[in-house]
Short mmCIF file of C-alpha atoms in Angstrom, two decimals:
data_model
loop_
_atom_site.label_atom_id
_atom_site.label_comp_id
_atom_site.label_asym_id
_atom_site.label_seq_id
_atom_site.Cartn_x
_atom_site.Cartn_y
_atom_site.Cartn_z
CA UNK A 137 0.00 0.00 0.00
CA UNK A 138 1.08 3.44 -1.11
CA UNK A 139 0.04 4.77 2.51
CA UNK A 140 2.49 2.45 4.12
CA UNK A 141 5.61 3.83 2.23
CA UNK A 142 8.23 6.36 3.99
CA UNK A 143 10.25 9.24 2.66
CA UNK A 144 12.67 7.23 3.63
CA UNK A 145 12.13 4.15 1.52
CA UNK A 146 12.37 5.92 -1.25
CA UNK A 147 16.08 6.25 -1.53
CA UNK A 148 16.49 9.78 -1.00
CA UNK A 149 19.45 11.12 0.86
CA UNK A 150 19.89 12.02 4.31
CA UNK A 151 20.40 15.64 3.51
CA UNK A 152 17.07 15.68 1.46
CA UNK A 153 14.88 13.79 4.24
CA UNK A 154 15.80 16.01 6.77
CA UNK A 155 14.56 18.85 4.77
CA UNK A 156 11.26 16.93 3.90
CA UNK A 157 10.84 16.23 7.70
CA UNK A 158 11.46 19.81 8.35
CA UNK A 159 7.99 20.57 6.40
CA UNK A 160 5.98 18.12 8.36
CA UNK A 161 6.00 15.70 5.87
CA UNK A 162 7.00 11.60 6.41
CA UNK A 163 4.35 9.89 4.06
CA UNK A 164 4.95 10.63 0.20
CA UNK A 165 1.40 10.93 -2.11
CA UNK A 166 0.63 8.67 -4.91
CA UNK A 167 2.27 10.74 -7.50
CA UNK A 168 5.29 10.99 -5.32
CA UNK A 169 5.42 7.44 -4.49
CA UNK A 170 5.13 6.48 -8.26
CA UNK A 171 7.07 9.44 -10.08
CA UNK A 172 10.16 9.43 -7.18
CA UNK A 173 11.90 6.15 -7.91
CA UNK A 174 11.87 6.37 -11.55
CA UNK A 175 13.14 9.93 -12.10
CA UNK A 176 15.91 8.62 -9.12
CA UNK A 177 16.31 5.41 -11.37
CA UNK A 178 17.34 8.14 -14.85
CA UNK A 179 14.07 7.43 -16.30
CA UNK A 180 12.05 9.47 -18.86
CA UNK A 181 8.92 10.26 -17.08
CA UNK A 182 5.33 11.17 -18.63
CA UNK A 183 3.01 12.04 -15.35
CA UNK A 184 -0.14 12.71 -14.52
CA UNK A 185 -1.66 13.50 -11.03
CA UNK A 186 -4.61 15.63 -9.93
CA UNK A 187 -3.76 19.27 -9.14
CA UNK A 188 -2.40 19.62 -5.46
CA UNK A 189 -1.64 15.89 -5.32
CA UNK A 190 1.94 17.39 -4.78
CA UNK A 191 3.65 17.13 -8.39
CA UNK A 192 6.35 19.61 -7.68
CA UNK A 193 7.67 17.58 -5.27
CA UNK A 194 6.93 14.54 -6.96
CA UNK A 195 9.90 15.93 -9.32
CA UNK A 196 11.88 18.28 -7.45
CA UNK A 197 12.61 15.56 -4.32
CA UNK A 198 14.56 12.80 -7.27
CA UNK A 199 16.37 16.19 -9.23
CA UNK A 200 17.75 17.23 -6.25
CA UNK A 201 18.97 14.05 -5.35
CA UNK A 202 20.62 13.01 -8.88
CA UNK A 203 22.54 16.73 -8.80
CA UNK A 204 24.05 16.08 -5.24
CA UNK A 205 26.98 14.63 -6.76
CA UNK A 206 27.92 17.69 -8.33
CA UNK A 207 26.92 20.46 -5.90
CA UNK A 208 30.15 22.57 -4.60
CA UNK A 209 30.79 25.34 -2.78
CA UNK A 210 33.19 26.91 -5.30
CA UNK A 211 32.48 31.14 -6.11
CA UNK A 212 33.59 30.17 -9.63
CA UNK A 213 30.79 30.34 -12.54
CA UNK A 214 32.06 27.86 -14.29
CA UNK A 215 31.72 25.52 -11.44
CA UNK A 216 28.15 26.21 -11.23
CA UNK A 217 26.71 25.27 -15.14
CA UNK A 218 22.96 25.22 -15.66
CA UNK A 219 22.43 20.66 -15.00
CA UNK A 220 18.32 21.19 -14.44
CA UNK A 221 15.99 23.22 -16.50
CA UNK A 222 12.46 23.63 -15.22
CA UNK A 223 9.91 25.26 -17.27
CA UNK A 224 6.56 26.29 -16.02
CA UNK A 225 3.42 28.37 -18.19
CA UNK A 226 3.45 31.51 -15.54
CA UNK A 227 5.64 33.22 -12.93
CA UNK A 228 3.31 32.21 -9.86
CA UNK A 229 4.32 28.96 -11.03
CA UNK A 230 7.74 29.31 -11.48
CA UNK A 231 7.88 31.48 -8.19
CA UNK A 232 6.03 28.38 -6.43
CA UNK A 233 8.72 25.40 -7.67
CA UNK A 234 11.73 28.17 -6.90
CA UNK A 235 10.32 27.98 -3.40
CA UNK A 236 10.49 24.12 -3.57
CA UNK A 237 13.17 23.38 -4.65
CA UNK A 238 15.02 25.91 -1.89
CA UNK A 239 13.26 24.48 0.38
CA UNK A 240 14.10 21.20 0.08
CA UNK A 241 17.64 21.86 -0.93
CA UNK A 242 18.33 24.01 1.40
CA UNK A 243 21.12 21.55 2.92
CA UNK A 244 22.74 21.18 -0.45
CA UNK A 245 25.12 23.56 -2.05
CA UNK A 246 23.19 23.80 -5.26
CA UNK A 247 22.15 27.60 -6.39
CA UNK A 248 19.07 27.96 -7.64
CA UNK A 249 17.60 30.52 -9.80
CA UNK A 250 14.40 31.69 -11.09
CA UNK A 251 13.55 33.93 -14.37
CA UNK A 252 10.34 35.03 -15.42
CA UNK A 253 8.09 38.09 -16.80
CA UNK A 254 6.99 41.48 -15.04
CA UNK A 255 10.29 42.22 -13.67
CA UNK A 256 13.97 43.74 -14.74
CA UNK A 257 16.21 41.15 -16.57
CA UNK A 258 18.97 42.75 -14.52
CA UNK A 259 18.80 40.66 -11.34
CA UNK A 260 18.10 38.04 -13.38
CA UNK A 261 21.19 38.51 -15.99
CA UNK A 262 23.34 38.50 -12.39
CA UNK A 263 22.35 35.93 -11.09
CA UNK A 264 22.70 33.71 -14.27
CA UNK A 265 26.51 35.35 -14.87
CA UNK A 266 27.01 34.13 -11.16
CA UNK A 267 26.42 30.35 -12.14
CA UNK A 268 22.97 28.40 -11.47
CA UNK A 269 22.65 24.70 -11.42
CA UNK A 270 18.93 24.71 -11.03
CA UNK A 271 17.13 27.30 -13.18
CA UNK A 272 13.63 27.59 -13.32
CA UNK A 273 11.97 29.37 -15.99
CA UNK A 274 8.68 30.77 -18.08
CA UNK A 275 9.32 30.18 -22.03
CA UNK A 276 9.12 34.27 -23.18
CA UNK A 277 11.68 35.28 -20.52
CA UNK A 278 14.47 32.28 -20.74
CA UNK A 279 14.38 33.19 -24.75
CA UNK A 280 15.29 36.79 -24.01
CA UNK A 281 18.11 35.68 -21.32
CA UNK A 282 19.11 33.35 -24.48
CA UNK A 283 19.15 35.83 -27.40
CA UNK A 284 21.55 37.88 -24.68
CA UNK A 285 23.92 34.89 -24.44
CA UNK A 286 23.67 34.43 -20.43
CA UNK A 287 22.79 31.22 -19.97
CA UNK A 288 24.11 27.98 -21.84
CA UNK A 289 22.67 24.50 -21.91
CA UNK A 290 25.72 22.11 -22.87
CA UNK A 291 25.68 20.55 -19.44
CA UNK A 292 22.20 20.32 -18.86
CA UNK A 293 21.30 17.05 -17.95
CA UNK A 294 17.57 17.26 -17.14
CA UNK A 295 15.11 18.53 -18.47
CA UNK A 296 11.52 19.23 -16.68
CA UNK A 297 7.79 20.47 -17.99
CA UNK A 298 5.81 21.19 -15.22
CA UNK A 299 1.78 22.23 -16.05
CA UNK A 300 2.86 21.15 -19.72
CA UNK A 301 -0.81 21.35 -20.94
CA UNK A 302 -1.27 24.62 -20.04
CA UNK A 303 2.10 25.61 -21.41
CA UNK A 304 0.54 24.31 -24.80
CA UNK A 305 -3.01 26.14 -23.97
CA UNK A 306 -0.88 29.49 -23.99
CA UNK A 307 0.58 28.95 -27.29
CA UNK A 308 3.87 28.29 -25.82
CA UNK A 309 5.01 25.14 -27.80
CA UNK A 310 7.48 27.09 -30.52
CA UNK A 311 9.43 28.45 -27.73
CA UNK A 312 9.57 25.29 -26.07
CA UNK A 313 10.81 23.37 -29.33
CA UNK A 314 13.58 26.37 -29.56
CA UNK A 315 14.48 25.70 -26.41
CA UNK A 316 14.81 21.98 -27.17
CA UNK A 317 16.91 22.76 -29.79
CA UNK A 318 19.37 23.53 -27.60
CA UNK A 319 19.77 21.20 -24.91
CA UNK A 320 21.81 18.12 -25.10
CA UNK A 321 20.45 15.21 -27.05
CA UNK A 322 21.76 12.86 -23.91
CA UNK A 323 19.51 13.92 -21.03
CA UNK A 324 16.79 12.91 -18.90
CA UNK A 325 13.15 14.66 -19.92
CA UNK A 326 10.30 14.73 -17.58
CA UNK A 327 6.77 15.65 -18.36
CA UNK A 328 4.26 16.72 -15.74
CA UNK A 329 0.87 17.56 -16.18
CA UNK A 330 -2.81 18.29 -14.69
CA UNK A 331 -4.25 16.13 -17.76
CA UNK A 332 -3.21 13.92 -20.64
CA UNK A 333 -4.46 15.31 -24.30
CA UNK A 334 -3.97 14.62 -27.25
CA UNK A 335 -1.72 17.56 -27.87
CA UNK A 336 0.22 16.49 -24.74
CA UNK A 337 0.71 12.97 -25.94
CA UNK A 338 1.97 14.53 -29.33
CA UNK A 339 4.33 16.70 -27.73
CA UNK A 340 5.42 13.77 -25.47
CA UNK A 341 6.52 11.20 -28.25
CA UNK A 342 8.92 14.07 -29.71
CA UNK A 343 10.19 15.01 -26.32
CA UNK A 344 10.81 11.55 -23.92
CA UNK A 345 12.35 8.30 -24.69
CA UNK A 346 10.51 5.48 -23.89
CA UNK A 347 9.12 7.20 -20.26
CA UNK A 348 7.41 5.50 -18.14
CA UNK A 349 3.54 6.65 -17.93
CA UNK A 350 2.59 7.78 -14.32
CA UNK A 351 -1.65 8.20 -14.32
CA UNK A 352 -2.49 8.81 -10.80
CA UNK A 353 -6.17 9.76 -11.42
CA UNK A 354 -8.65 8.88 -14.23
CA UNK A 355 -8.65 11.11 -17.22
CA UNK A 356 -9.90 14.85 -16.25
CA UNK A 357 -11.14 13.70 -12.32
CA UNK A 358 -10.49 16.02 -9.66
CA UNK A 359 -9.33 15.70 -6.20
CA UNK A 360 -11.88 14.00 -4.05
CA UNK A 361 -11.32 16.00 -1.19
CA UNK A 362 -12.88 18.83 -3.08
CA UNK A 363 -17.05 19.09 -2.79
CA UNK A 364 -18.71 20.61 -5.58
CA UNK A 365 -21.85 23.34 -5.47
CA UNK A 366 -23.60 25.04 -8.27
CA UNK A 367 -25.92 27.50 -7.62
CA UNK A 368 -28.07 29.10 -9.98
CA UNK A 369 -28.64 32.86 -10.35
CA UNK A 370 -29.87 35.79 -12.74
CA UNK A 371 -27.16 37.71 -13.91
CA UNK A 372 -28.59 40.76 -12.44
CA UNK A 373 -27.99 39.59 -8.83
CA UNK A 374 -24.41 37.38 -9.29
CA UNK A 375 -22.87 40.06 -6.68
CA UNK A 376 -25.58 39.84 -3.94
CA UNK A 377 -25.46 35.99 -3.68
CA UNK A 378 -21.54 36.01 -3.53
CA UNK A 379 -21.79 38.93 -1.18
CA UNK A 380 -24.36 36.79 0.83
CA UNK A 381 -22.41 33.55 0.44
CA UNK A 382 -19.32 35.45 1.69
CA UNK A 383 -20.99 36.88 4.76
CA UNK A 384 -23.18 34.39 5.89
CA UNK A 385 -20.19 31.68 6.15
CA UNK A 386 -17.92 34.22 7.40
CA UNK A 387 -15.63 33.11 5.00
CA UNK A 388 -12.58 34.44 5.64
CA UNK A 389 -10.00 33.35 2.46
CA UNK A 390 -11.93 32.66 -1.20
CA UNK A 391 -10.28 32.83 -4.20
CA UNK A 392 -12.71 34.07 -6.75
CA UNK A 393 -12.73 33.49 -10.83
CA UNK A 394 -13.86 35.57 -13.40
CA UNK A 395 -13.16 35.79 -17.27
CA UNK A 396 -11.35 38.82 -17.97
CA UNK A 397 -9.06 41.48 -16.04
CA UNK A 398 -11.51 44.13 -16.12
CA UNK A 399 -14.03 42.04 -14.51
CA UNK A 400 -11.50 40.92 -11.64
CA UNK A 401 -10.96 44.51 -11.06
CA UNK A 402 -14.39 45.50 -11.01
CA UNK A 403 -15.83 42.59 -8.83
CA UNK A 404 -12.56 43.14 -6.56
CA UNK A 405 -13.97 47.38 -5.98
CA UNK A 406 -17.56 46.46 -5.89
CA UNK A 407 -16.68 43.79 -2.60
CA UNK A 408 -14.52 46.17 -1.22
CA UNK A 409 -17.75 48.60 -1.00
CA UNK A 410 -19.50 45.90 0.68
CA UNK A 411 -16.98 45.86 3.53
CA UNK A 412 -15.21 42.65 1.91
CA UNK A 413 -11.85 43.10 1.43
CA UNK A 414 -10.54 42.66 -1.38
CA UNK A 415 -7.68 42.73 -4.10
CA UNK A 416 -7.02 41.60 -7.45
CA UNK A 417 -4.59 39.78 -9.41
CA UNK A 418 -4.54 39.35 -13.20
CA UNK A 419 -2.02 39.94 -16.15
CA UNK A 420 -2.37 43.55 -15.95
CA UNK A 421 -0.49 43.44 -12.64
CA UNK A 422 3.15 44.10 -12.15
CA UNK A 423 4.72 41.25 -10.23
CA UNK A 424 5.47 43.39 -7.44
CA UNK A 425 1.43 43.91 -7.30
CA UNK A 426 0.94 40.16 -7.75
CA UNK A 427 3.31 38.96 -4.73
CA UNK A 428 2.21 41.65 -2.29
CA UNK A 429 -1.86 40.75 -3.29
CA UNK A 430 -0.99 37.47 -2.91
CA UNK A 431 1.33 37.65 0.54
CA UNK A 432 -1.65 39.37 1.60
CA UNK A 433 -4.34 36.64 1.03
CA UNK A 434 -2.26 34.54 2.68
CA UNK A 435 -1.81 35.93 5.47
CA UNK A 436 -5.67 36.38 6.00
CA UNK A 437 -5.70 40.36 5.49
CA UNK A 438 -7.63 40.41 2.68
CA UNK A 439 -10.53 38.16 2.46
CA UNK A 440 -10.85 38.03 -1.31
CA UNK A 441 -8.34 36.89 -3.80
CA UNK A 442 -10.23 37.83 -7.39
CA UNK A 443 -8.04 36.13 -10.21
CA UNK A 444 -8.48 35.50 -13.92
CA UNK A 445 -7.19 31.91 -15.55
CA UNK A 446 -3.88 33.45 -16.10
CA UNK A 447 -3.50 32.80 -11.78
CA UNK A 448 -5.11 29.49 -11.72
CA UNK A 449 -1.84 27.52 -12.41
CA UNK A 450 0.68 28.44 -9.85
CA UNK A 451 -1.13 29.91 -6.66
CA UNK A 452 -0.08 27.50 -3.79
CA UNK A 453 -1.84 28.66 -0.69
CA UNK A 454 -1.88 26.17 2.58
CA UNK A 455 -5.42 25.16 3.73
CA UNK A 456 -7.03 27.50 1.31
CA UNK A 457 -11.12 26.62 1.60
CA UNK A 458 -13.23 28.13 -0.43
CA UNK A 459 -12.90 28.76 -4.66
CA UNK A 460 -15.74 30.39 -5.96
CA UNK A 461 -16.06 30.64 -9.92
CA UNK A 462 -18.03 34.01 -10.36
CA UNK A 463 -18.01 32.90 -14.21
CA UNK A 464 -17.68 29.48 -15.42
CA UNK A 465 -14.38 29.52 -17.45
CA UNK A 466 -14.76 28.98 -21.17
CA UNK A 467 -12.86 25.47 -21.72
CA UNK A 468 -13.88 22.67 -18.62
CA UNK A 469 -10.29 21.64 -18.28
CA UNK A 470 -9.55 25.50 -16.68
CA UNK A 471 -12.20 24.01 -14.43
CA UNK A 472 -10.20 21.82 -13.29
CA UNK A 473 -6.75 24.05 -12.51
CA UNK A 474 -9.37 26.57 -10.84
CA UNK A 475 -10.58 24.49 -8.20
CA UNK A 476 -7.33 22.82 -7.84
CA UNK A 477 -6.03 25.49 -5.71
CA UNK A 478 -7.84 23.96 -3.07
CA UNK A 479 -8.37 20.55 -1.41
CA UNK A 480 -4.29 20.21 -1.42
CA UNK A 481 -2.37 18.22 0.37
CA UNK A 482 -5.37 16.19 1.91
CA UNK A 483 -7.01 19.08 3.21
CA UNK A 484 -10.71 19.64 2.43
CA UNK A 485 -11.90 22.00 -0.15
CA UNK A 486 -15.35 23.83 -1.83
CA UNK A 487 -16.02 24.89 -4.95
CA UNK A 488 -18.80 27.01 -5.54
CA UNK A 489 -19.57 27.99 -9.01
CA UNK A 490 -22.32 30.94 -9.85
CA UNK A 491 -24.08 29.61 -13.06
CA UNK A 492 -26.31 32.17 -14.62
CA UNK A 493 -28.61 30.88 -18.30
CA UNK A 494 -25.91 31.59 -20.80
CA UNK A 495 -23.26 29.54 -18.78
CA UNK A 496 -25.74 26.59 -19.30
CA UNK A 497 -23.65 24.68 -21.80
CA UNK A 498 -20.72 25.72 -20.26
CA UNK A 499 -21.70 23.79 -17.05
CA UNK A 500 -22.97 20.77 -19.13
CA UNK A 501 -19.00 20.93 -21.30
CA UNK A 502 -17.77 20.81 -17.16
CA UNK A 503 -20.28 18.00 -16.40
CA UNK A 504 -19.49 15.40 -19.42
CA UNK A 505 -15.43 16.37 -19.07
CA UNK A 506 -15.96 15.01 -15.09
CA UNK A 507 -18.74 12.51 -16.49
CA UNK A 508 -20.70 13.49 -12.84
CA UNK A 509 -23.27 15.87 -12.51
CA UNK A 510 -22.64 18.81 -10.20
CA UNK A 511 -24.66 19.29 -6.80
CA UNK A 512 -27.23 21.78 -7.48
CA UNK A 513 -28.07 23.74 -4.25
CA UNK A 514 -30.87 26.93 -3.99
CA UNK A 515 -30.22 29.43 -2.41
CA UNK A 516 -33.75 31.24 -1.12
CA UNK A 517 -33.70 34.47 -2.80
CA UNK A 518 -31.75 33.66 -5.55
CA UNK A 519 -33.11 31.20 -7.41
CA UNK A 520 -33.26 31.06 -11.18
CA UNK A 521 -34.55 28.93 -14.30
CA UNK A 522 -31.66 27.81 -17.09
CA UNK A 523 -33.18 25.39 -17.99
CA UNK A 524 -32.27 24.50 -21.90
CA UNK A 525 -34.47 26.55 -24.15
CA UNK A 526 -37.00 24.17 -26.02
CA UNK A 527 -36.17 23.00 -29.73
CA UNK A 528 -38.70 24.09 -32.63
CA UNK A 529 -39.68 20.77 -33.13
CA UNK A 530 -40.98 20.40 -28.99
CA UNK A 531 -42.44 23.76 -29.29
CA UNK A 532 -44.19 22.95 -32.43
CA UNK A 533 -45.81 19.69 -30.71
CA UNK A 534 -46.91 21.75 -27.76
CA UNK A 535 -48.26 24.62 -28.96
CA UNK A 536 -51.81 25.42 -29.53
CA UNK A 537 -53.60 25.65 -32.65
CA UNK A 538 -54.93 28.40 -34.11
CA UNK A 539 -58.16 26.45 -35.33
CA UNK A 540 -60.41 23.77 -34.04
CA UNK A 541 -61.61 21.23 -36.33
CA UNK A 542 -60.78 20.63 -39.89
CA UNK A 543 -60.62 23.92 -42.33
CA UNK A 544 -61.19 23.76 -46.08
CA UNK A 545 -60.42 26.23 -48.27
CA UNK A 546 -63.79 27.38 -50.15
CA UNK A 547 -63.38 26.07 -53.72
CA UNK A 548 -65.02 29.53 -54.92
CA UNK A 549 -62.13 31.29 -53.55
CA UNK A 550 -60.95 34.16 -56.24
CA UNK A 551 -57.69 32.94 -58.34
CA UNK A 552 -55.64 35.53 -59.83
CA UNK A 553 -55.19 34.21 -63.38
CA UNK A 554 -51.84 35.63 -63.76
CA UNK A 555 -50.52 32.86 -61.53
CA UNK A 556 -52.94 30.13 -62.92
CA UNK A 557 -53.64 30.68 -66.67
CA UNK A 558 -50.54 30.55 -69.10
CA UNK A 559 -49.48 34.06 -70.24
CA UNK A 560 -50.47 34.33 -74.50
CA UNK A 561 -50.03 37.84 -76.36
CA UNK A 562 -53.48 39.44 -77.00
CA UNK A 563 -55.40 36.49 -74.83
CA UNK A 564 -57.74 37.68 -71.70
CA UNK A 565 -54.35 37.76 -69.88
CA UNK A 566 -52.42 40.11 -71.35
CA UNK A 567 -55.41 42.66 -70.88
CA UNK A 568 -54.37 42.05 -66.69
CA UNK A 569 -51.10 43.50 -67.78
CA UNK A 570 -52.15 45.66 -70.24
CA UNK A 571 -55.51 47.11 -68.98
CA UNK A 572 -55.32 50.53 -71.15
CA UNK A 573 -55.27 48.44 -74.70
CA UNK A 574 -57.84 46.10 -73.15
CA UNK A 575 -60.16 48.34 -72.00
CA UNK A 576 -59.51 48.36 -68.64
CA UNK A 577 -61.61 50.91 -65.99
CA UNK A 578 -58.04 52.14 -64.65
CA UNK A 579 -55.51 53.79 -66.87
CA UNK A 580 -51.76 51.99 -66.66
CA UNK A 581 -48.95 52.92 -68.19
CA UNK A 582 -48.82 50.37 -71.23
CA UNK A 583 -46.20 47.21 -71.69
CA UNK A 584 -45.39 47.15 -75.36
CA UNK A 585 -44.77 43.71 -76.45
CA UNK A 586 -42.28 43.80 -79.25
CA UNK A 587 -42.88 41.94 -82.32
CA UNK A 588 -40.31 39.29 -81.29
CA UNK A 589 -41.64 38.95 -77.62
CA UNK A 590 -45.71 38.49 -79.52
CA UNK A 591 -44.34 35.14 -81.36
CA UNK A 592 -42.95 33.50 -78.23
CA UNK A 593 -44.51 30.25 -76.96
CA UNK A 594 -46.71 30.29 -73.84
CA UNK A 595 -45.54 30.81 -70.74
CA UNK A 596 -46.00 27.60 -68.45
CA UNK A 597 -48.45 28.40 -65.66
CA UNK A 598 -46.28 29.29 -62.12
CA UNK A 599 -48.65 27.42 -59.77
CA UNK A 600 -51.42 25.02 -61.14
CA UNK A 601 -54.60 24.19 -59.90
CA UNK A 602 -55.64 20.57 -59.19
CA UNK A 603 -58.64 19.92 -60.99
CA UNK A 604 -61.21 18.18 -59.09
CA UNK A 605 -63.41 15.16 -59.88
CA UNK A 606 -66.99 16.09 -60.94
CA UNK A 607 -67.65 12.69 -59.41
CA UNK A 608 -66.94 14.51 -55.79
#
């Protein structure tokens, strides 16, 4: 049984388990157990776990363990070459495994090193000149340390893609193939990820060699510690039911969703006139905005954390309770990495989504990617129908008729001859179109017929007639 396994079984140095026991920690988690002895054994690795199942560790416990052998004290650059690259999709991210890996190397002389968006290259540039065996990175920002020449690969001997599907949802797959380009052919490549798609699976087969596939969870799941509520409300009163859901479970830390930037502004100004505290943090945001907004939320001085998607991956926040989609994100699988900031590491977890009529199918895309319906909850005051619009066809069967019994149509109805009677020059006809050389009561102007146009064959008739049976 995975339960029954120690840190310690696992083959990871002294140095490395006192660091792990220094966090609390003696019992690894499935993706841990699995992932652990493989990457320790020089395996490729392929791995999938449910978000906060403890991935980062899952691959920052073996790295640190295979690059003990080289770690030094020297002050010399050149002692300290680039051996791991990490790559995550955003800077919380990449801010979160930085944290990690000091964390739990912090009894190994290994220097570590972070780069990312939203702040100077400067620091950055030093501390790459200064030698970094362990250099975690977002895509844009390692390609602009490379076109300076600061940082070299030729003795980098793992490689790691952490979040890799939403690396590949942000359109970051050139700069990860240029960045492939230049790493050693001889290395070991590991792939983690909140899901398996087929994209990932593509970008697998032209990154590992024959890894060994690590599937914690079924396909799309979620963490079980995590209890799902939808509650449905008119658009019009979104803000009073989270408002009310807030206050009346004097909720204290909830991380809040919404589409778009302006909207996480907005939402964060219109709580903070409610007497909810609250900040934001989206893309807009410098990074020195970012950290202090979130430094704040987690140290319980602001109540509400309002994000967009760009903060789902990335935001590691101990014990956090309550995430509340305001808006139901447009793809399911950003359901997922939303809700997966909480319910980590074992601890229980809500998620709350607001579902208003037009986020109907978007709750139903949710629903078949987690093949389980959602707990639907009302809320007294707030209650509202979405309920799928009926198709023509069902409103066709159910709607009333405008007449009882059967209606014929009178057979001595008028019949406008020039749909029913073949047009001929000079006939009965052509006096309808003509009515001034006909004799007609009301002067038109007249249609000359040319000579050519006289000696033309009948017109068919446009619509004809059924003739009836004078047996009827």
């Amino acid at each position: 049984m995975i339960g029954e396994i120690t840190f310690e079984q696992l083959g990871l140095s002294r140095e490395i388990l006192q660091a792990v026991a220094d966090e609390g920690y003696s019992t690894p988690t499935a993706i841990q157990a699995e992932a652990i002895p493989v990457i320790l054994a020089g395996r490729d690795v392929m791995a999938s776990a449910q978000t906060g199942t403890g991935k980062t560790a899952g691959f920052t416990l073996p790295l640190l363990h295979r690059l003990q052998g080289v770690a030094n004290t020297s002050v010399s650059p050149a002692k300290h070459p680039v051996r791991a690259l990490i790559m995550a999709p955003t800077r919380e991210l990449a801010i979160q495994i930085d944290e990690s890996v000091r964390k739990y190397g912090k009894y190994l002389p290994l220097k570590v090193a972070a780069i990312y968006g939203g702040v100077s290259m400067l620091p950055q540039t030093q501390s790459l000149r200064n030698g970094v065996e362990i250099l975690v990175a977002t895509p844009g920002r390692l390609l602009d340390h490379i076109e300076q020449k600061v940082v070299n690969f030729s003795k980098t001997e793992i490689l790691v893609l952490d979040e890799a599907d939403r690396m590949l949802d942000m359109g970051f797959l050139p700069d990860i193939k240029r960045v492939m380009a230049l790493l050693p052919q001889q290395r070991q490549s590991l792939l983690f990820s909140a899901t398996f798609s087929v994209e990932i699976r593509r970008l697998a087969d032209s990154l590992l060699r024959n890894p060994v596939k690590i599937e914690i969870s079924r396909k799309n799941t979620v963490n079980e510690s995590i209890s799902h509520v939808v509650h449905l409300v008119n658009p019009d009163n979104k803000l009073r039911l989270l408002i009310h859901l807030i206050k009346q479970a004097e909720l204290t830390q909830a991380l809040i969703f919404v589409k778009t930037k302006q909207s996480a502004g907005k939402l964060a100004t219109l709580l903070a006139q409610h007497d909810i505290t609250a900040l934001a943090i989206h893309g807009d945001k410098n990074q020195l905005q970012r950290t202090q907004a979130l430094e704040a939320f987690k140290l319980g001085e602001v109540e509400a954390l309002v994000a967009t998607d760009v903060a789902a991956r990335g935001l590691d926040i101990d014990k956090l309770s309550h995430v509340i989609n305001f808006e139901l994100p447009s793809t399911p699988e950003d359901y997922i990495h939303r809700i997966g900031r909480t319910g980590r590491a074992g601890s229980k977890g809500k998620a709350i989504s607001l579902v208003s009529g037009h986020e109907k199918e978007l709750l139903t895309n949710i629903e078949r990617l987690l093949n389980a319906k959602l707990e639907l909850i009302e809320v007294p005051g707030f209650i509202a129908d979405i309920s799928v619009p009926r198709t023509r066809l069902q409103r066709e069967q159910t709607a009333t008729p405008r007449h009882s019994g059967t209606h014929k149509r009178s057979s001595q109805s008028k019949q406008d001859p020039i749909f029913t009677q073949p047009y001929i020059p000079g006939s009965a006809t052509a006096a309808l179109i003509n009515p001034v050389e006909s004799g007609g009561d009301e002067p038109h102007k007249s249609i000359l017929l040319s000579k050519k146009q006289q000696d033309t064959k009948p017109l068919p008739v446009l619509f004809k007639i059924p003739v009836k049976d004078k047996k009827e």
